[in-house]
Amino acid sequence: MIRFVTGNEGKVREAREYLDDDVEQIDYDYTEVQSDDLADVAVAGAREAFEATGGEEPVVVDDAGLFVDAVGGFPGPYSAYVEGTLGVERVWKLVREEENRRARFRCVVAYYDGERTETFDGAVPGRIVAPRGDGGFGYDPIFEHEGTTLAEMSTERKNAISHRGRALAKFADWLADD
Ligand code: ITT
């Protein structure tokens, strides 16, 4: 059993496709350390959550962000805050006048079992577009990859190309070899 520490059910839905039903969602609000590096945030979160949940089962924390080229990688590590304050629609409005609307989603999955700390990362390139689709979560409606927004994809299709899917695939391989 792996404890996936997140308040975001969308992340857990995606993780279950790789880790079967061996995933329990724990909605523990770990301290998000101030860092530009997603791995720092995920590792610190996993260690804190492991202790806070009794230290019996391995935990996983997933830290992700949207990095838009034209605005210096904004919102990056502050993506959750910006989604909650500005909202996705206004991120689109901020970028729509830009000639270059390239962006990238990045994700780091951190595992901690009391002894070992492991991280697995993934990224997907795309561009910011007007919102389309009602699947997925977060910034999915404004992030287009090869002509389709992530919100227009099934979970399976999104996982096949996404930042989280890539990180989870590496993690699942590592677990299988463990
Ligand atoms: P936890 O920290 O509780 O796991 P969160 O949603 O706050 O949940 P993050 O800090 O990792 O998670 O997410 C940063 C932001 O990026 C947040 O607004 C998410 O909705 C968004 N996000 C993360 N992964 C995404 C994805 O696959 N597609 C679209 N948006 C995503």
PDB file of C-alpha atoms and ligand atoms in Angstrom:
ATOM      1  CA  MET A   1       0.000   0.000   0.000  1.00  0.00           C
ATOM      2  CA  ILE A   2       1.214   3.475  -0.849  1.00  0.00           C
ATOM      3  CA  ARG A   3      -0.140   6.603   0.723  1.00  0.00           C
ATOM      4  CA  PHE A   4      -0.557   9.325  -1.881  1.00  0.00           C
ATOM      5  CA  VAL A   5      -0.578  12.578   0.066  1.00  0.00           C
ATOM      6  CA  THR A   6      -2.671  15.156  -1.765  1.00  0.00           C
ATOM      7  CA  GLY A   7      -5.885  17.131  -1.647  1.00  0.00           C
ATOM      8  CA  ASN A   8      -6.222  16.679  -5.390  1.00  0.00           C
ATOM      9  CA  GLU A   9      -8.349  13.691  -6.448  1.00  0.00           C
ATOM     10  CA  GLY A  10      -7.336  14.149 -10.074  1.00  0.00           C
ATOM     11  CA  LYS A  11      -3.756  13.222  -9.225  1.00  0.00           C
ATOM     12  CA  VAL A  12      -4.885  10.059  -7.430  1.00  0.00           C
ATOM     13  CA  ARG A  13      -7.110   9.035 -10.339  1.00  0.00           C
ATOM     14  CA  GLU A  14      -4.096   9.284 -12.644  1.00  0.00           C
ATOM     15  CA  ALA A  15      -1.803   7.436 -10.205  1.00  0.00           C
ATOM     16  CA  ARG A  16      -4.229   4.510  -9.884  1.00  0.00           C
ATOM     17  CA  GLU A  17      -3.790   3.749 -13.585  1.00  0.00           C
ATOM     18  CA  TYR A  18      -0.134   2.928 -12.847  1.00  0.00           C
ATOM     19  CA  LEU A  19      -0.235   1.622  -9.306  1.00  0.00           C
ATOM     20  CA  ASP A  20      -3.568  -0.261  -9.454  1.00  0.00           C
ATOM     21  CA  ASP A  21      -5.683   0.018  -6.362  1.00  0.00           C
ATOM     22  CA  ASP A  22      -2.683  -0.038  -4.078  1.00  0.00           C
ATOM     23  CA  VAL A  23      -3.040   3.696  -3.550  1.00  0.00           C
ATOM     24  CA  GLU A  24      -4.707   5.303  -0.574  1.00  0.00           C
ATOM     25  CA  GLN A  25      -5.367   9.047  -0.744  1.00  0.00           C
ATOM     26  CA  ILE A  26      -4.345  10.944   2.380  1.00  0.00           C
ATOM     27  CA  ASP A  27      -5.475  14.551   2.448  1.00  0.00           C
ATOM     28  CA  TYR A  28      -2.743  15.813   4.772  1.00  0.00           C
ATOM     29  CA  ASP A  29      -1.739  19.438   4.257  1.00  0.00           C
ATOM     30  CA  TYR A  30       2.067  19.339   4.445  1.00  0.00           C
ATOM     31  CA  THR A  31       4.135  22.521   4.611  1.00  0.00           C
ATOM     32  CA  GLU A  32       5.106  23.683   1.119  1.00  0.00           C
ATOM     33  CA  VAL A  33       8.702  24.893   1.444  1.00  0.00           C
ATOM     34  CA  GLN A  34       9.572  28.001  -0.570  1.00  0.00           C
ATOM     35  CA  SER A  35      11.656  26.782  -3.477  1.00  0.00           C
ATOM     36  CA  ASP A  36      11.799  27.131  -7.244  1.00  0.00           C
ATOM     37  CA  ASP A  37      12.609  23.450  -7.402  1.00  0.00           C
ATOM     38  CA  LEU A  38       9.591  21.122  -7.475  1.00  0.00           C
ATOM     39  CA  ALA A  39      11.749  18.261  -6.135  1.00  0.00           C
ATOM     40  CA  ASP A  40      12.621  20.211  -2.951  1.00  0.00           C
ATOM     41  CA  VAL A  41       8.930  20.786  -2.273  1.00  0.00           C
ATOM     42  CA  ALA A  42       7.952  17.167  -2.965  1.00  0.00           C
ATOM     43  CA  VAL A  43      10.772  15.618  -0.900  1.00  0.00           C
ATOM     44  CA  ALA A  44      10.174  17.874   2.117  1.00  0.00           C
ATOM     45  CA  GLY A  45       6.442  17.181   1.868  1.00  0.00           C
ATOM     46  CA  ALA A  46       6.940  13.404   1.682  1.00  0.00           C
ATOM     47  CA  ARG A  47       9.204  13.344   4.734  1.00  0.00           C
ATOM     48  CA  GLU A  48       6.857  15.485   6.798  1.00  0.00           C
ATOM     49  CA  ALA A  49       3.789  13.502   5.719  1.00  0.00           C
ATOM     50  CA  PHE A  50       5.473  10.170   6.476  1.00  0.00           C
ATOM     51  CA  GLU A  51       6.050  11.183  10.102  1.00  0.00           C
ATOM     52  CA  ALA A  52       2.631  12.812  10.425  1.00  0.00           C
ATOM     53  CA  THR A  53       0.837   9.694   9.183  1.00  0.00           C
ATOM     54  CA  GLY A  54       2.509   7.400  11.698  1.00  0.00           C
ATOM     55  CA  GLY A  55       5.427   6.223   9.582  1.00  0.00           C
ATOM     56  CA  GLU A  56       3.943   2.795   8.818  1.00  0.00           C
ATOM     57  CA  GLU A  57       3.420   2.933   5.067  1.00  0.00           C
ATOM     58  CA  PRO A  58       5.517   4.549   2.340  1.00  0.00           C
ATOM     59  CA  VAL A  59       4.227   7.898   1.161  1.00  0.00           C
ATOM     60  CA  VAL A  60       4.254   9.699  -2.143  1.00  0.00           C
ATOM     61  CA  VAL A  61       3.931  13.426  -2.749  1.00  0.00           C
ATOM     62  CA  ASP A  62       3.528  14.862  -6.241  1.00  0.00           C
ATOM     63  CA  ASP A  63       4.436  18.479  -6.888  1.00  0.00           C
ATOM     64  CA  ALA A  64       3.566  19.888 -10.288  1.00  0.00           C
ATOM     65  CA  GLY A  65       3.551  23.194 -12.088  1.00  0.00           C
ATOM     66  CA  LEU A  66       2.812  24.956 -15.342  1.00  0.00           C
ATOM     67  CA  PHE A  67       5.755  26.914 -16.791  1.00  0.00           C
ATOM     68  CA  VAL A  68       4.885  29.473 -19.511  1.00  0.00           C
ATOM     69  CA  ASP A  69       7.889  30.614 -21.590  1.00  0.00           C
ATOM     70  CA  ALA A  70       6.695  34.148 -22.459  1.00  0.00           C
ATOM     71  CA  VAL A  71       6.280  35.092 -18.792  1.00  0.00           C
ATOM     72  CA  GLY A  72       9.567  33.709 -17.482  1.00  0.00           C
ATOM     73  CA  GLY A  73       8.179  30.327 -16.432  1.00  0.00           C
ATOM     74  CA  PHE A  74       5.253  31.802 -14.476  1.00  0.00           C
ATOM     75  CA  PRO A  75       3.315  30.434 -12.586  1.00  0.00           C
ATOM     76  CA  GLY A  76       5.796  27.550 -12.089  1.00  0.00           C
ATOM     77  CA  PRO A  77       6.086  26.522  -8.424  1.00  0.00           C
ATOM     78  CA  TYR A  78       3.265  28.961  -7.613  1.00  0.00           C
ATOM     79  CA  SER A  79       0.769  27.281  -9.938  1.00  0.00           C
ATOM     80  CA  ALA A  80      -1.637  26.196  -7.183  1.00  0.00           C
ATOM     81  CA  TYR A  81      -1.689  29.673  -5.652  1.00  0.00           C
ATOM     82  CA  VAL A  82      -2.255  31.306  -9.037  1.00  0.00           C
ATOM     83  CA  GLU A  83      -5.041  28.877  -9.934  1.00  0.00           C
ATOM     84  CA  GLY A  84      -6.731  29.718  -6.639  1.00  0.00           C
ATOM     85  CA  THR A  85      -6.309  33.488  -6.950  1.00  0.00           C
ATOM     86  CA  LEU A  86      -6.284  34.465 -10.654  1.00  0.00           C
ATOM     87  CA  GLY A  87      -7.907  31.304 -12.009  1.00  0.00           C
ATOM     88  CA  VAL A  88      -7.179  29.410 -15.203  1.00  0.00           C
ATOM     89  CA  GLU A  89      -9.232  31.658 -17.495  1.00  0.00           C
ATOM     90  CA  ARG A  90      -7.176  34.709 -16.488  1.00  0.00           C
ATOM     91  CA  VAL A  91      -3.914  32.868 -17.025  1.00  0.00           C
ATOM     92  CA  TRP A  92      -5.126  32.325 -20.596  1.00  0.00           C
ATOM     93  CA  LYS A  93      -5.967  36.054 -20.886  1.00  0.00           C
ATOM     94  CA  LEU A  94      -2.519  36.964 -19.624  1.00  0.00           C
ATOM     95  CA  VAL A  95      -0.843  34.906 -22.325  1.00  0.00           C
ATOM     96  CA  ARG A  96      -3.218  35.261 -25.277  1.00  0.00           C
ATOM     97  CA  GLU A  97      -1.581  38.406 -26.709  1.00  0.00           C
ATOM     98  CA  GLU A  98       1.848  36.777 -26.686  1.00  0.00           C
ATOM     99  CA  GLU A  99       3.309  35.623 -29.962  1.00  0.00           C
ATOM    100  CA  ASN A 100       5.026  32.718 -28.221  1.00  0.00           C
ATOM    101  CA  ARG A 101       2.521  30.717 -26.208  1.00  0.00           C
ATOM    102  CA  ARG A 102       4.755  27.742 -25.559  1.00  0.00           C
ATOM    103  CA  ALA A 103       4.566  26.176 -22.121  1.00  0.00           C
ATOM    104  CA  ARG A 104       5.527  23.064 -20.256  1.00  0.00           C
ATOM    105  CA  PHE A 105       4.007  21.076 -17.437  1.00  0.00           C
ATOM    106  CA  ARG A 106       6.437  19.529 -15.011  1.00  0.00           C
ATOM    107  CA  CYS A 107       5.890  17.040 -12.228  1.00  0.00           C
ATOM    108  CA  VAL A 108       8.061  15.485  -9.542  1.00  0.00           C
ATOM    109  CA  VAL A 109       6.866  12.434  -7.640  1.00  0.00           C
ATOM    110  CA  ALA A 110       8.741  11.952  -4.347  1.00  0.00           C
ATOM    111  CA  TYR A 111       8.699   8.641  -2.475  1.00  0.00           C
ATOM    112  CA  TYR A 112       9.775   8.228   1.144  1.00  0.00           C
ATOM    113  CA  ASP A 113       9.568   5.095   3.272  1.00  0.00           C
ATOM    114  CA  GLY A 114      11.486   6.200   6.361  1.00  0.00           C
ATOM    115  CA  GLU A 115      14.844   5.203   4.857  1.00  0.00           C
ATOM    116  CA  ARG A 116      14.885   5.789   1.152  1.00  0.00           C
ATOM    117  CA  THR A 117      14.025   8.998  -0.646  1.00  0.00           C
ATOM    118  CA  GLU A 118      13.510   8.675  -4.397  1.00  0.00           C
ATOM    119  CA  THR A 119      12.292  11.217  -6.945  1.00  0.00           C
ATOM    120  CA  PHE A 120      10.881  10.697 -10.431  1.00  0.00           C
ATOM    121  CA  ASP A 121      10.202  13.531 -12.836  1.00  0.00           C
ATOM    122  CA  GLY A 122       8.311  14.108 -16.025  1.00  0.00           C
ATOM    123  CA  ALA A 123       7.527  16.970 -18.386  1.00  0.00           C
ATOM    124  CA  VAL A 124       5.291  17.615 -21.371  1.00  0.00           C
ATOM    125  CA  PRO A 125       5.593  20.452 -23.895  1.00  0.00           C
ATOM    126  CA  GLY A 126       2.570  22.275 -25.226  1.00  0.00           C
ATOM    127  CA  ARG A 127       1.026  25.702 -25.675  1.00  0.00           C
ATOM    128  CA  ILE A 128      -1.529  27.848 -23.931  1.00  0.00           C
ATOM    129  CA  VAL A 129      -4.894  28.108 -25.712  1.00  0.00           C
ATOM    130  CA  ALA A 130      -8.454  29.314 -24.971  1.00  0.00           C
ATOM    131  CA  PRO A 131     -10.111  26.802 -22.605  1.00  0.00           C
ATOM    132  CA  ARG A 132     -11.476  23.628 -24.246  1.00  0.00           C
ATOM    133  CA  GLY A 133     -12.724  20.332 -22.812  1.00  0.00           C
ATOM    134  CA  ASP A 134     -14.189  19.293 -19.499  1.00  0.00           C
ATOM    135  CA  GLY A 135     -12.000  16.372 -18.443  1.00  0.00           C
ATOM    136  CA  GLY A 136      -8.893  16.445 -16.260  1.00  0.00           C
ATOM    137  CA  PHE A 137      -8.403  19.208 -13.718  1.00  0.00           C
ATOM    138  CA  GLY A 138      -6.534  22.436 -13.005  1.00  0.00           C
ATOM    139  CA  TYR A 139      -4.916  23.989 -16.069  1.00  0.00           C
ATOM    140  CA  ASP A 140      -5.840  21.102 -18.398  1.00  0.00           C
ATOM    141  CA  PRO A 141      -8.417  23.111 -20.434  1.00  0.00           C
ATOM    142  CA  ILE A 142      -5.833  25.748 -21.475  1.00  0.00           C
ATOM    143  CA  PHE A 143      -2.903  23.399 -22.162  1.00  0.00           C
ATOM    144  CA  GLU A 144      -2.774  21.979 -25.678  1.00  0.00           C
ATOM    145  CA  HIS A 145      -0.462  19.158 -26.683  1.00  0.00           C
ATOM    146  CA  GLU A 146      -0.315  18.216 -30.368  1.00  0.00           C
ATOM    147  CA  GLY A 147      -3.668  19.831 -31.157  1.00  0.00           C
ATOM    148  CA  THR A 148      -5.660  18.499 -28.179  1.00  0.00           C
ATOM    149  CA  THR A 149      -6.055  20.060 -24.748  1.00  0.00           C
ATOM    150  CA  LEU A 150      -5.393  17.785 -21.778  1.00  0.00           C
ATOM    151  CA  ALA A 151      -9.021  18.378 -20.730  1.00  0.00           C
ATOM    152  CA  GLU A 152     -10.167  16.858 -24.043  1.00  0.00           C
ATOM    153  CA  MET A 153      -8.280  13.621 -23.331  1.00  0.00           C
ATOM    154  CA  SER A 154      -9.314  10.531 -21.375  1.00  0.00           C
ATOM    155  CA  THR A 155      -7.261   9.836 -18.240  1.00  0.00           C
ATOM    156  CA  GLU A 156      -5.545   7.026 -20.119  1.00  0.00           C
ATOM    157  CA  ARG A 157      -4.587   9.246 -23.050  1.00  0.00           C
ATOM    158  CA  LYS A 158      -3.449  12.086 -20.779  1.00  0.00           C
ATOM    159  CA  ASN A 159      -1.290   9.655 -18.790  1.00  0.00           C
ATOM    160  CA  ALA A 160       0.320   8.377 -21.977  1.00  0.00           C
ATOM    161  CA  ILE A 161       1.746  11.813 -22.789  1.00  0.00           C
ATOM    162  CA  SER A 162       1.656  13.848 -19.588  1.00  0.00           C
ATOM    163  CA  HIS A 163       4.256  15.083 -17.121  1.00  0.00           C
ATOM    164  CA  ARG A 164       2.614  13.027 -14.344  1.00  0.00           C
ATOM    165  CA  GLY A 165       2.237   9.949 -16.540  1.00  0.00           C
ATOM    166  CA  ARG A 166       5.948  10.046 -17.325  1.00  0.00           C
ATOM    167  CA  ALA A 167       6.940  10.455 -13.690  1.00  0.00           C
ATOM    168  CA  LEU A 168       4.520   7.727 -12.586  1.00  0.00           C
ATOM    169  CA  ALA A 169       5.775   5.318 -15.249  1.00  0.00           C
ATOM    170  CA  LYS A 170       9.339   5.723 -13.918  1.00  0.00           C
ATOM    171  CA  PHE A 171       8.088   5.285 -10.374  1.00  0.00           C
ATOM    172  CA  ALA A 172       6.081   2.141 -11.242  1.00  0.00           C
ATOM    173  CA  ASP A 173       9.152   0.627 -12.973  1.00  0.00           C
ATOM    174  CA  TRP A 174      11.304   1.359  -9.944  1.00  0.00           C
ATOM    175  CA  LEU A 175       8.704  -0.179  -7.599  1.00  0.00           C
ATOM    176  CA  ALA A 176       8.429  -3.278  -9.749  1.00  0.00           C
ATOM    177  CA  ASP A 177      12.215  -3.789  -9.597  1.00  0.00           C
ATOM    178  CA  ASP A 178      12.341  -3.122  -5.878  1.00  0.00           C
TER     179      ASP A 178
HETATM  180  P1  ITT B   1      -1.619  18.902  -3.604  1.00  0.00           P
HETATM  181  O1  ITT B   1      -0.526  19.918  -3.371  1.00  0.00           O
HETATM  182  O2  ITT B   1      -2.539  18.700  -2.445  1.00  0.00           O
HETATM  183  O3  ITT B   1      -1.096  17.600  -4.164  1.00  0.00           O
HETATM  184  P2  ITT B   1      -2.399  20.748  -5.690  1.00  0.00           P
HETATM  185  O4  ITT B   1      -3.517  20.712  -6.688  1.00  0.00           O
HETATM  186  O5  ITT B   1      -2.201  21.989  -4.880  1.00  0.00           O
HETATM  187  O6  ITT B   1      -2.586  19.460  -4.747  1.00  0.00           O
HETATM  188  P3  ITT B   1       0.239  21.091  -6.939  1.00  0.00           P
HETATM  189  O7  ITT B   1       0.693  22.115  -5.983  1.00  0.00           O
HETATM  190  O8  ITT B   1       1.212  20.036  -7.347  1.00  0.00           O
HETATM  191  O9  ITT B   1      -1.066  20.330  -6.411  1.00  0.00           O
HETATM  192  O10 ITT B   1      -0.347  21.683  -8.268  1.00  0.00           O
HETATM  193  C1  ITT B   1       0.032  22.878  -8.775  1.00  0.00           C
HETATM  194  C2  ITT B   1      -1.058  23.426  -9.624  1.00  0.00           C
HETATM  195  O11 ITT B   1      -0.967  22.850 -10.910  1.00  0.00           O
HETATM  196  C3  ITT B   1      -2.492  23.220  -9.122  1.00  0.00           C
HETATM  197  O12 ITT B   1      -3.199  24.399  -9.434  1.00  0.00           O
HETATM  198  C4  ITT B   1      -2.982  22.055  -9.951  1.00  0.00           C
HETATM  199  O13 ITT B   1      -4.383  22.121 -10.196  1.00  0.00           O
HETATM  200  C5  ITT B   1      -2.201  22.240 -11.237  1.00  0.00           C
HETATM  201  N1  ITT B   1      -1.892  20.963 -11.842  1.00  0.00           N
HETATM  202  C6  ITT B   1      -1.093  19.990 -11.349  1.00  0.00           C
HETATM  203  N2  ITT B   1      -1.075  18.951 -12.165  1.00  0.00           N
HETATM  204  C7  ITT B   1      -1.883  19.272 -13.201  1.00  0.00           C
HETATM  205  C8  ITT B   1      -2.300  18.607 -14.345  1.00  0.00           C
HETATM  206  O14 ITT B   1      -1.922  17.367 -14.602  1.00  0.00           O
HETATM  207  N3  ITT B   1      -3.127  19.222 -15.194  1.00  0.00           N
HETATM  208  C9  ITT B   1      -3.551  20.473 -14.946  1.00  0.00           C
HETATM  209  N4  ITT B   1      -3.228  21.175 -13.871  1.00  0.00           N
HETATM  210  C10 ITT B   1      -2.397  20.571 -12.999  1.00  0.00           C
END
